[in-house]
């Protein structure tokens, strides 16, 4: 493609693209984010191409592979515009019918629609599905409209308008001012005001400055940045360029973890196309502004999401933190002033410039503005990416959008903010989710992970899980982090094995305080949070583990046993057949017995036993009844 | 260089911009305990025993004295109950790896640290990095390095370099606060397995070379 050398040329090109697009022409979009790819979106795409050809509708329909739509639970997702008809869990064999029925026949394929599990009602359009209806997808919304590898698609949704505006109508000071007025806070975790951060780098002495995109997202269960980078890389790049212009940088880096191959691929294509179009490189749009960007693939260490570690890693050194001060804004990459923001933060920038600070700051709470993308996972009906205004209640997110806890189980806790976040109990579900409210409640925003847990979850085990993650992912440089996590993990592991001792809780608190207080970087300083928040809200579970060797939610394997009630067993053999450990003795018309020493506590027998019999039970804290004698087993 | 005024343990002091809290305190004759600090090496901040309380810009923080640059108007406290507790626990954690280390035992006496508080995992190494940093910064040989991360972090010599450089140097040995023998052991271990060995070492002391 030829270079776009001016704003006029950009607008002409945009008009040309739009004029070639008939908004009434059916457009089949297929979600091709990582989650949908995993559930077979690639095969659906091939089928789509085939059927369009076969049924001879190539000229009557447009097909587009887009980034993540968010409703990952129900993928692969097909949405047909202009009506917005939404088909879920689409398989290759459904495509012929979609083309013949919906595209040619203008009829709905009922069986592919969303069915509300609560009332059985079907939803035809995307916007009618409760999961989407209660969201405000300002950042994520464009994902469904564009092919992430198509510059034309991005231009069709107002792409590069914000860049053109700042380059020709705004001074760098005005851009920083706009971001400050918008009150945007960094989406990476700590929530530092982005405009103020930009100002530090802008005012730092030195000619050479850098901007960096932090796409090193390592929280278990979180994939917001991944989906934005995969689905809309041009928006991230545009935000980055606006930031570079504002602080006076001409070089940028995108740090993406190696585990995000689709993000790397789409980003690389986007950079190449932007370069070809003259939207990256020298004298962008004839403004005199030069900017180049390079992609750096990180090896996937959790600590490399931390700014100073990320910079060390970018420089080719071990991904370990440095002390701050000096802050990266003063002494960052190669010792030069550097501004690092995460993917979601950068992606918000073009919108703030296009729609203005007033628009942005009107959304959200007093202290946290705009929307936030959460990845809602765990024991919740509708898992996926959820974008809501700051201040939405946790209860609305989990129950209205997420559809509540599956299988009629009871909600127990929600873990927010990644491994160093915290677990909130049901009584705190009505807090308004923003940076400060979450911190006050003992959790944190983090990058926006949200893991829902039901009554079967052991909170001591959850704390143990997160500490095990942090123990592996700590860089190990400083004593309080490396040793503190190690000792806390030992105590928790012992507890879940039934080896808890009096005094453990006091020692945990002491270790937590030292680790929090004296660690070098945020990983160590926040590492005790999983322990502190669960101890704060679920102390009775810890006490049950230590004092009674009993686990209230019956999930720590060392503290539970399975038992078949002789009077209820019908000798059907269902559990016998299911048991992988040959730990069940039975036979036709004989009462079955579990051999405790062989049992691996997988729970297969409990699931296998027909509900009408209900003979198998899980027990904890009381001795397992003796097996009935051989001669008494005949039914 | 600009002069900065701050207060350490109630004493007013003028220091040069860029000076660390540790250096400023020493100039006043105030001792802050350290394990991983070394005059010839860049501040590293690994042991955190030098943690002090710092009030600056209206906020109170715990910072590592060896790394934190002095700020104008800063108020530092190097001895408080909270700091004593932190240092005691850090020492106990390190002593679980190197119970017989003399410098650690000396500090343990001061802070009442119990070397048996935590289950002993006698790796002898507390990962202070003095050997690694000395080899890199002073000798510029990079013959010894950290490997792995988190709880699995350890030090090891790089056989390729160690074979060439270490026999005539060994200057890292006396730096080790836990045991010079530890360094000797790690060095020997690495040299027992030459990088080009095709015959695996039996692990019993023979080199695998005939």
XYZ file of C-alpha atoms in Angstrom, chain A:
635
model
C 0.000 0.000 0.000
C 1.138 3.542 -0.601
C 2.250 5.945 2.098
C -0.364 8.142 3.697
C 1.450 11.431 3.814
C -1.065 13.815 5.326
C -4.217 14.058 7.388
C -6.168 14.843 4.232
C -4.842 11.697 2.592
C -5.765 9.714 5.700
C -9.321 11.023 5.631
C -9.623 10.400 1.897
C -8.429 6.850 2.378
C -10.900 6.361 5.227
C -13.757 7.677 3.078
C -12.713 5.388 0.267
C -12.806 2.384 2.606
C -16.193 3.369 3.997
C -17.643 3.996 0.542
C -16.726 0.483 -0.483
C -18.552 -0.936 2.516
C -22.290 -1.365 2.428
C -23.520 -1.254 6.015
C -26.595 -3.250 5.031
C -24.684 -6.057 3.425
C -24.620 -9.128 5.670
C -21.317 -9.498 7.455
C -20.492 -12.748 9.210
C -17.934 -12.227 11.930
C -16.245 -15.142 13.584
C -14.417 -14.744 16.877
C -10.843 -15.904 16.421
C -9.347 -15.000 19.757
C -7.208 -17.566 21.549
C -10.121 -19.068 23.490
C -12.279 -19.549 20.396
C -9.300 -20.857 18.442
C -8.943 -23.476 21.151
C -12.562 -24.529 20.765
C -12.276 -24.889 16.999
C -12.680 -21.467 15.442
C -10.051 -22.330 12.814
C -12.127 -25.200 11.410
C -15.260 -23.078 11.492
C -13.457 -20.418 9.468
C -12.457 -22.974 6.836
C -16.036 -24.239 6.657
C -17.283 -20.673 6.331
C -15.030 -20.002 3.367
C -16.062 -23.275 1.745
C -19.798 -22.760 2.188
C -19.792 -19.172 0.985
C -18.187 -20.426 -2.205
C -20.372 -23.533 -2.475
C -23.662 -21.744 -1.950
C -22.587 -18.994 -4.324
C -22.993 -16.026 -2.002
C -19.466 -14.605 -2.238
C -20.735 -11.332 -3.634
C -23.636 -11.001 -1.212
C -21.836 -11.515 2.062
C -18.691 -10.370 3.813
C -16.908 -12.618 6.259
C -14.468 -11.407 8.851
C -12.330 -13.112 11.475
C -12.164 -10.890 14.508
C -10.533 -10.722 17.910
C -12.048 -11.935 21.158
C -15.730 -11.138 21.750
C -15.402 -11.952 25.417
C -18.011 -14.658 25.898
C -15.360 -17.346 25.867
C -17.503 -19.922 27.662
C -19.734 -20.134 24.569
C -17.217 -20.029 21.733
C -16.706 -20.253 18.853
C -18.969 -17.240 18.417
C -20.486 -16.087 15.129
C -22.210 -12.711 14.923
C -24.036 -11.648 11.796
C -24.363 -7.937 11.137
C -26.120 -5.589 10.604
C -28.713 -7.254 12.852
C -26.158 -8.570 15.332
C -27.558 -12.115 15.319
C -25.418 -14.098 17.699
C -24.740 -17.833 17.319
C -22.829 -19.625 20.022
C -20.771 -22.823 20.159
C -20.753 -22.918 16.385
C -19.253 -26.031 14.826
C -18.078 -26.441 11.208
C -21.169 -28.540 10.404
C -23.447 -25.642 11.432
C -22.077 -23.302 8.786
C -24.010 -24.617 5.779
C -27.236 -24.036 7.676
C -26.195 -20.556 8.799
C -25.552 -19.576 5.180
C -28.699 -21.146 3.719
C -31.036 -20.207 6.561
C -29.820 -16.893 7.907
C -27.945 -15.328 5.000
C -30.096 -16.566 2.118
C -33.371 -17.359 3.850
C -33.260 -14.539 6.435
C -34.321 -16.992 9.132
C -32.817 -17.644 12.538
C -31.133 -20.943 13.389
C -32.841 -21.389 16.736
C -30.618 -24.116 18.124
C -27.497 -21.931 17.986
C -28.977 -19.093 20.008
C -28.168 -18.291 23.597
C -30.537 -19.911 26.076
C -30.797 -18.372 29.510
C -30.196 -21.252 31.939
C -32.384 -19.563 34.519
C -35.610 -19.169 32.523
C -35.024 -20.984 29.235
C -35.499 -17.803 27.189
C -33.605 -17.467 23.957
C -31.721 -14.367 22.880
C -31.292 -13.640 19.187
C -29.035 -10.604 19.243
C -25.743 -10.178 21.013
C -27.124 -7.195 22.902
C -30.027 -9.246 24.247
C -27.774 -11.720 26.016
C -27.512 -10.814 29.719
C -23.762 -11.351 29.593
C -23.390 -8.505 27.092
C -26.407 -6.411 28.023
C -24.965 -5.334 31.349
C -21.519 -4.428 30.042
C -20.104 -1.199 28.657
C -17.490 -2.298 26.174
C -15.602 0.879 25.299
C -12.212 -0.758 24.887
C -13.149 -4.313 24.034
C -16.114 -3.376 21.831
C -14.099 -2.744 18.678
C -12.749 -6.285 18.797
C -15.912 -7.662 17.229
C -15.939 -5.118 14.390
C -12.446 -5.507 13.062
C -10.019 -8.022 11.706
C -6.957 -7.351 13.883
C -4.708 -7.718 10.847
C -6.575 -5.221 8.712
C -5.529 -1.598 8.778
C -8.598 -0.808 6.672
C -10.889 -2.275 9.322
C -9.215 -0.193 12.004
C -9.495 2.962 9.907
C -13.183 2.190 9.380
C -13.754 2.448 13.136
C -12.144 5.886 13.447
C -8.624 4.489 13.683
C -5.773 7.032 13.745
C -8.168 9.947 14.156
C -6.821 10.525 17.651
C -3.238 10.412 16.431
C -3.994 12.910 13.665
C -5.681 15.147 16.226
C -2.766 15.229 18.654
C -0.131 15.644 15.947
C -1.819 18.613 14.320
C -4.105 20.198 16.874
C -2.538 19.586 20.257
C 0.728 20.361 21.970
C 2.360 17.586 23.999
C 1.383 19.508 27.154
C -2.243 19.513 26.060
C -2.162 15.759 25.456
C -0.769 15.118 28.939
C -3.351 17.547 30.302
C -6.169 15.679 28.575
C -5.018 12.357 30.053
C -4.708 13.987 33.477
C -8.183 15.519 33.181
C -9.580 12.158 32.129
C -8.203 10.848 35.449
C -7.094 7.649 33.774
C -5.323 5.318 36.196
C -2.942 2.592 35.032
C -4.730 -0.687 34.396
C -1.688 -2.778 35.253
C -2.439 -3.108 38.917
C -1.315 -0.307 41.161
C -3.614 2.260 39.559
C -1.139 5.125 39.388
C -2.559 8.173 37.556
C -1.342 7.825 33.966
C -1.161 11.556 33.183
C 1.071 12.203 36.183
C 3.283 9.285 35.207
C 3.572 10.698 31.659
C 4.484 14.068 33.102
C 7.380 12.586 35.080
C 8.918 11.113 31.938
C 8.094 14.227 29.931
C 9.815 16.510 32.419
C 12.786 14.228 32.990
C 15.996 15.674 31.527
C 17.399 14.030 28.405
C 16.714 13.935 24.685
C 16.378 10.197 24.272
C 13.203 8.787 25.855
C 11.257 5.578 25.464
C 7.713 4.315 25.710
C 6.934 0.697 26.474
C 3.834 -1.489 26.296
C 3.716 -4.005 29.092
C 2.011 -7.096 27.699
C 3.467 -9.457 30.241
C 0.325 -10.721 31.850
C 1.032 -13.650 34.087
C -1.821 -13.839 36.554
C -3.469 -17.242 36.599
C -6.865 -16.895 34.941
C -6.353 -13.400 33.539
C -6.203 -12.627 29.815
C -7.520 -9.099 29.291
C -4.306 -7.696 27.854
C -3.897 -10.723 25.691
C -7.330 -10.260 24.143
C -6.888 -6.559 23.537
C -3.483 -7.108 21.962
C -4.753 -9.995 19.855
C -7.982 -8.303 18.886
C -7.039 -4.668 18.405
C -3.275 -4.166 18.145
C -3.650 -0.956 16.109
C -5.432 0.729 19.016
C -2.612 -0.175 21.406
C -0.057 1.145 18.918
C -2.026 4.338 18.386
C -2.217 4.905 22.143
C 1.514 4.264 22.409
C 2.279 6.786 19.677
C 0.130 9.422 21.341
C 2.011 8.795 24.583
C 5.335 8.981 22.769
C 4.378 12.322 21.226
C 3.300 13.610 24.635
C 6.472 12.705 26.501
C 8.878 13.277 23.613
C 9.871 9.722 22.751
C 10.634 8.432 19.284
C 11.167 4.788 20.050
C 8.818 2.294 21.586
C 8.930 -1.313 22.655
C 6.163 -3.812 23.067
C 7.047 -6.434 25.627
C 4.841 -9.466 24.946
C 5.149 -12.779 26.646
C 6.204 -15.622 24.428
C 3.142 -17.589 25.497
C 0.951 -15.192 23.541
C 1.814 -16.260 19.996
C -1.358 -14.862 18.441
C -0.775 -11.502 20.114
C 2.787 -11.445 18.785
C 1.632 -12.452 15.311
C -1.199 -9.921 15.064
C 0.934 -7.175 16.524
C 3.745 -7.902 14.094
C 1.337 -7.702 11.156
C -0.137 -4.469 12.504
C 3.307 -2.877 12.847
C 4.256 -3.944 9.336
C 1.062 -2.534 7.833
C 1.366 0.706 9.774
C 4.950 1.057 8.562
C 3.920 0.460 4.960
C 1.217 3.072 5.283
C 3.640 5.565 6.776
C 1.782 5.526 10.080
C 5.012 4.433 11.758
C 8.478 5.624 10.859
C 9.707 9.032 9.751
C 7.565 12.133 9.451
C 4.274 10.474 10.293
C 1.352 11.999 8.352
C 3.690 14.809 7.367
C 3.769 16.115 10.913
C 7.510 15.830 11.440
C 6.942 13.313 14.236
C 9.105 10.182 13.971
C 8.304 7.005 15.794
C 9.442 3.401 15.485
C 8.415 0.413 17.523
C 9.934 -3.001 18.172
C 8.412 -6.155 19.596
C 10.265 -7.948 22.359
C 9.145 -11.429 23.303
C 9.543 -12.144 26.985
C 10.232 -15.639 28.242
C 7.148 -15.639 30.430
C 8.367 -14.888 33.919
C 5.646 -13.410 36.107
C 8.086 -10.953 37.673
C 8.786 -9.395 34.276
C 5.449 -7.616 34.502
C 7.063 -5.492 37.211
C 8.465 -2.359 35.573
C 12.106 -2.526 36.575
C 12.293 -6.274 35.918
C 10.683 -5.752 32.533
C 13.309 -3.162 31.656
C 16.151 -5.445 32.769
C 14.680 -8.194 30.646
C 14.342 -5.829 27.669
C 18.012 -4.964 28.024
C 18.861 -8.649 27.871
C 19.620 -9.026 31.560
C 17.997 -11.327 34.106
C 14.413 -10.315 34.805
C 14.976 -9.130 38.349
C 13.769 -5.902 39.905
C 15.872 -2.867 40.749
C 15.311 -0.658 43.720
C 13.118 2.384 43.122
C 14.038 5.257 43.159
C 15.321 5.916 40.591
C 11.995 5.382 38.867
C 11.857 4.345 35.200
C 10.412 7.764 34.391
C 13.815 9.209 35.304
C 16.162 6.312 34.652
C 14.542 3.546 32.647
C 15.528 1.632 29.560
C 19.288 2.018 28.881
C 19.259 4.591 31.681
C 16.919 6.941 29.770
C 13.529 8.297 30.874
C 10.955 5.643 30.068
C 7.200 5.453 30.382
C 5.660 2.018 30.767
C 1.930 1.366 30.680
C 0.069 -1.850 30.245
C -1.943 -2.816 27.169
C -5.346 -1.806 28.468
C -4.065 1.602 29.580
C -2.611 2.361 26.154
C -5.776 1.104 24.450
C -7.826 3.665 26.392
C -5.801 6.605 25.068
C -7.218 6.973 21.517
C -10.733 6.980 22.988
C -9.839 9.664 25.537
C -8.417 11.861 22.779
C -11.318 11.225 20.396
C -14.133 11.621 22.886
C -12.460 13.940 25.342
C -11.508 13.854 28.988
C -15.006 14.914 30.048
C -16.593 11.910 28.342
C -14.130 9.541 29.989
C -14.207 11.025 33.463
C -18.002 10.980 33.479
C -17.808 7.193 33.619
C -16.853 5.453 36.841
C -16.475 6.451 40.463
C -14.999 9.488 42.170
C -11.515 8.024 42.269
C -11.524 5.559 39.379
C -12.677 6.622 35.941
C -13.623 4.830 32.754
C -14.281 1.157 32.322
C -12.269 -1.870 33.404
C -11.989 -5.224 31.723
C -12.183 -8.175 34.071
C -11.577 -11.765 33.248
C -14.334 -13.579 34.999
C -13.396 -17.207 35.526
C -13.825 -20.075 37.948
C -17.114 -21.345 39.329
C -19.349 -19.003 37.380
C -21.795 -19.816 34.595
C -20.626 -17.288 32.016
C -16.876 -17.167 32.014
C -15.181 -14.661 29.770
C -14.044 -11.077 29.513
C -16.314 -8.493 31.042
C -15.964 -4.752 30.617
C -17.941 -2.594 33.019
C -17.781 0.971 34.269
C -15.631 1.367 37.376
C -17.897 1.158 40.361
C -20.049 -1.717 39.142
C -20.825 -4.000 42.045
C -19.123 -7.335 42.399
C -22.539 -8.897 42.815
C -23.742 -7.551 39.450
C -20.603 -8.743 37.718
C -20.822 -12.254 39.122
C -24.576 -12.754 39.117
C -26.031 -10.497 36.396
C -23.253 -10.796 33.857
C -21.670 -13.990 35.035
C -24.981 -15.737 35.569
C -24.082 -16.911 39.063
C -22.554 -20.115 40.360
C -23.194 -23.312 38.356
C -24.899 -26.514 39.519
C -26.920 -24.806 42.235
C -23.850 -24.494 44.438
C -23.440 -21.702 46.905
C -21.110 -18.763 46.250
C -18.216 -18.692 48.670
C -15.587 -16.150 47.635
C -14.205 -14.175 44.761
C -10.493 -13.725 44.334
C -9.514 -10.503 42.599
C -6.265 -8.971 41.480
C -4.202 -12.007 40.577
C -1.971 -14.041 42.886
C -1.199 -11.108 45.102
C -4.800 -10.014 45.346
C -7.288 -11.145 47.916
C -10.399 -13.216 48.485
C -13.638 -11.448 49.293
C -16.535 -13.154 51.057
C -20.211 -12.879 50.184
C -20.855 -10.062 52.647
C -18.549 -7.792 50.639
C -20.142 -8.514 47.259
C -21.935 -5.190 47.188
C -18.818 -3.040 47.242
C -18.305 -0.859 44.196
C -15.432 -2.314 42.264
C -12.761 0.338 41.850
C -9.099 0.691 42.788
C -9.685 2.076 46.260
C -12.719 0.083 47.358
C -11.002 -3.192 46.517
C -7.869 -2.178 48.403
C -9.946 -1.150 51.388
C -11.600 -4.561 51.392
C -8.195 -6.254 51.501
C -8.159 -7.313 47.862
C -6.933 -5.308 44.906
C -7.756 -4.409 41.326
C -4.523 -5.859 40.040
C -4.796 -6.320 36.334
C -8.410 -7.426 36.629
C -8.481 -11.149 37.254
C -11.625 -12.331 38.991
C -11.876 -15.941 40.094
C -15.206 -17.086 41.501
C -15.200 -19.898 44.043
C -18.091 -22.003 45.267
C -18.768 -23.795 48.528
C -16.491 -26.693 47.592
C -13.399 -24.490 47.605
C -10.968 -24.595 50.497
C -9.666 -21.103 51.149
C -6.580 -22.395 52.945
C -5.809 -24.460 49.875
C -6.407 -21.415 47.644
C -3.931 -19.373 49.695
C -1.505 -22.273 49.416
C -1.998 -22.405 45.642
C -1.240 -18.723 45.148
C 1.795 -18.837 47.421
C 3.112 -21.846 45.524
C 2.742 -19.818 42.325
C 4.545 -16.852 43.868
C 7.258 -19.056 45.318
C 8.009 -20.316 41.813
C 7.711 -16.883 40.260
C 9.612 -14.800 42.813
C 12.956 -13.905 41.326
C 14.551 -15.028 44.578
C 16.801 -12.001 44.869
C 15.763 -10.689 48.272
C 15.442 -12.636 51.508
C 11.985 -11.579 52.774
C 10.296 -12.518 49.500
C 12.162 -15.726 48.757
C 12.328 -17.041 52.321
C 9.108 -15.504 53.591
C 7.031 -17.094 50.846
C 8.887 -20.369 51.318
C 8.083 -20.496 55.041
C 4.463 -19.382 54.633
C 3.984 -21.979 51.919
C 5.378 -24.691 54.193
C 2.927 -23.820 56.934
C -0.035 -23.787 54.553
C 0.997 -27.032 52.899
C 1.225 -28.692 56.285
C -2.199 -27.386 57.238
C -3.831 -28.839 54.142
C -2.216 -32.158 54.993
C -3.692 -32.094 58.462
C -0.351 -31.235 60.060
C -1.246 -27.731 61.228
C 0.018 -26.769 64.675
C -1.058 -24.252 67.279
C 0.869 -21.035 66.744
C 0.819 -21.419 62.958
C -1.517 -18.477 62.463
C 0.612 -16.152 64.582
C 3.728 -17.223 62.707
C 1.953 -16.717 59.379
C 1.077 -13.167 60.390
C 4.628 -12.461 61.505
C 6.070 -13.784 58.239
C 3.471 -11.862 56.264
C 4.371 -8.610 57.979
C 8.097 -8.949 57.311
C 7.621 -10.050 53.716
C 5.229 -7.195 53.066
C 7.380 -4.628 54.813
C 10.879 -5.321 53.641
C 10.710 -6.922 50.192
C 12.313 -5.070 47.324
C 9.497 -5.017 44.795
C 5.747 -5.254 44.563
C 5.759 -9.023 44.130
C 7.153 -9.521 47.617
C 5.296 -6.608 49.133
C 1.961 -8.072 48.019
C 2.799 -11.775 48.261
C 1.265 -12.162 51.739
C -2.120 -10.868 50.508
C -3.586 -14.301 49.696
C -2.810 -15.356 53.268
C -3.883 -12.122 54.934
C -7.187 -11.795 53.067
C -8.263 -15.392 53.595
C -7.153 -15.235 57.218
C -9.112 -12.047 57.639
C -12.350 -13.256 56.075
C -12.212 -17.029 56.583
C -10.255 -17.473 59.795
C -12.582 -20.232 60.985
C -11.423 -22.440 58.121
C -7.806 -22.095 59.217
C -8.818 -22.904 62.776
C -10.741 -25.984 61.677
C -7.688 -27.208 59.792
C -5.405 -26.762 62.775
C -7.573 -27.585 65.737
C -9.946 -30.205 64.453
C -8.027 -31.552 61.459
C -11.303 -31.039 59.717
C -11.946 -29.229 56.581
C -15.289 -27.408 56.403
C -15.671 -27.458 52.623
C -14.391 -31.009 52.333
C -11.751 -30.456 49.711
C -8.299 -30.928 51.235
C -7.554 -34.504 50.298
C -5.539 -35.318 53.383
C -8.415 -34.327 55.606
C -11.271 -36.154 53.919
C -12.427 -39.703 53.320
C -15.128 -41.348 51.232
C -17.537 -43.812 52.741
C -20.372 -46.000 51.464
C -23.323 -46.199 53.842
C -24.140 -49.973 54.024
C -27.856 -49.389 54.524
C -28.103 -47.259 51.390
C -25.919 -49.309 49.022
C -27.901 -51.254 46.419
C -24.903 -53.131 45.065
C -25.363 -51.637 41.599
C -21.613 -51.521 40.910
C -21.586 -47.959 39.506
C -18.921 -46.802 41.944
C -16.993 -50.038 41.550
C -16.720 -49.489 37.797
C -15.743 -45.848 38.151
C -12.992 -46.299 40.739
C -9.585 -45.859 39.051
C -7.657 -47.138 42.061
C -9.433 -50.494 42.494
C -10.196 -49.333 45.990
C -13.782 -50.614 46.038
C -14.755 -54.151 46.909
C -18.126 -55.251 45.658
C -19.972 -57.714 43.507
C -23.505 -58.493 42.394
C -26.042 -58.049 45.177
C -23.297 -57.226 47.622
C -22.822 -54.111 49.687
C -19.781 -52.231 48.388
C -16.935 -51.162 50.637
C -14.165 -48.600 50.090
C -10.673 -49.753 51.043
C -9.426 -46.575 52.657
C -5.749 -47.414 52.259
C -6.136 -47.750 48.488
C -8.470 -44.781 47.980
C -6.955 -41.800 46.147
C -9.893 -39.568 47.108
C -10.677 -38.596 43.556
C -14.397 -38.427 44.283
C -15.342 -40.617 41.309
C -17.469 -42.921 43.482
C -19.441 -39.998 44.866
C -20.257 -38.802 41.354
C -21.034 -42.305 40.139
C -23.452 -43.269 42.893
C -27.000 -42.632 41.594
C -28.594 -39.699 43.385
C -31.607 -41.819 44.388
C -29.316 -44.084 46.394
C -26.985 -41.407 47.750
C -24.896 -44.065 49.422
C -21.472 -42.460 49.019
C -20.520 -39.535 51.225
C -17.487 -37.383 51.886
C -16.503 -37.070 55.528
C -14.001 -35.013 57.450
C -13.161 -34.501 61.086
C -14.765 -37.760 62.231
C -13.378 -41.297 62.021
C -14.394 -43.404 59.030
C -16.858 -46.079 60.219
C -15.455 -49.607 60.188
C -16.213 -51.623 57.085
C -19.032 -54.109 57.618
C -17.833 -57.705 57.873
C -17.642 -59.863 54.778
C -20.487 -62.189 55.838
C -22.905 -59.281 56.324
C -22.434 -57.844 52.841
C -25.012 -59.873 50.911
C -28.116 -57.848 50.090
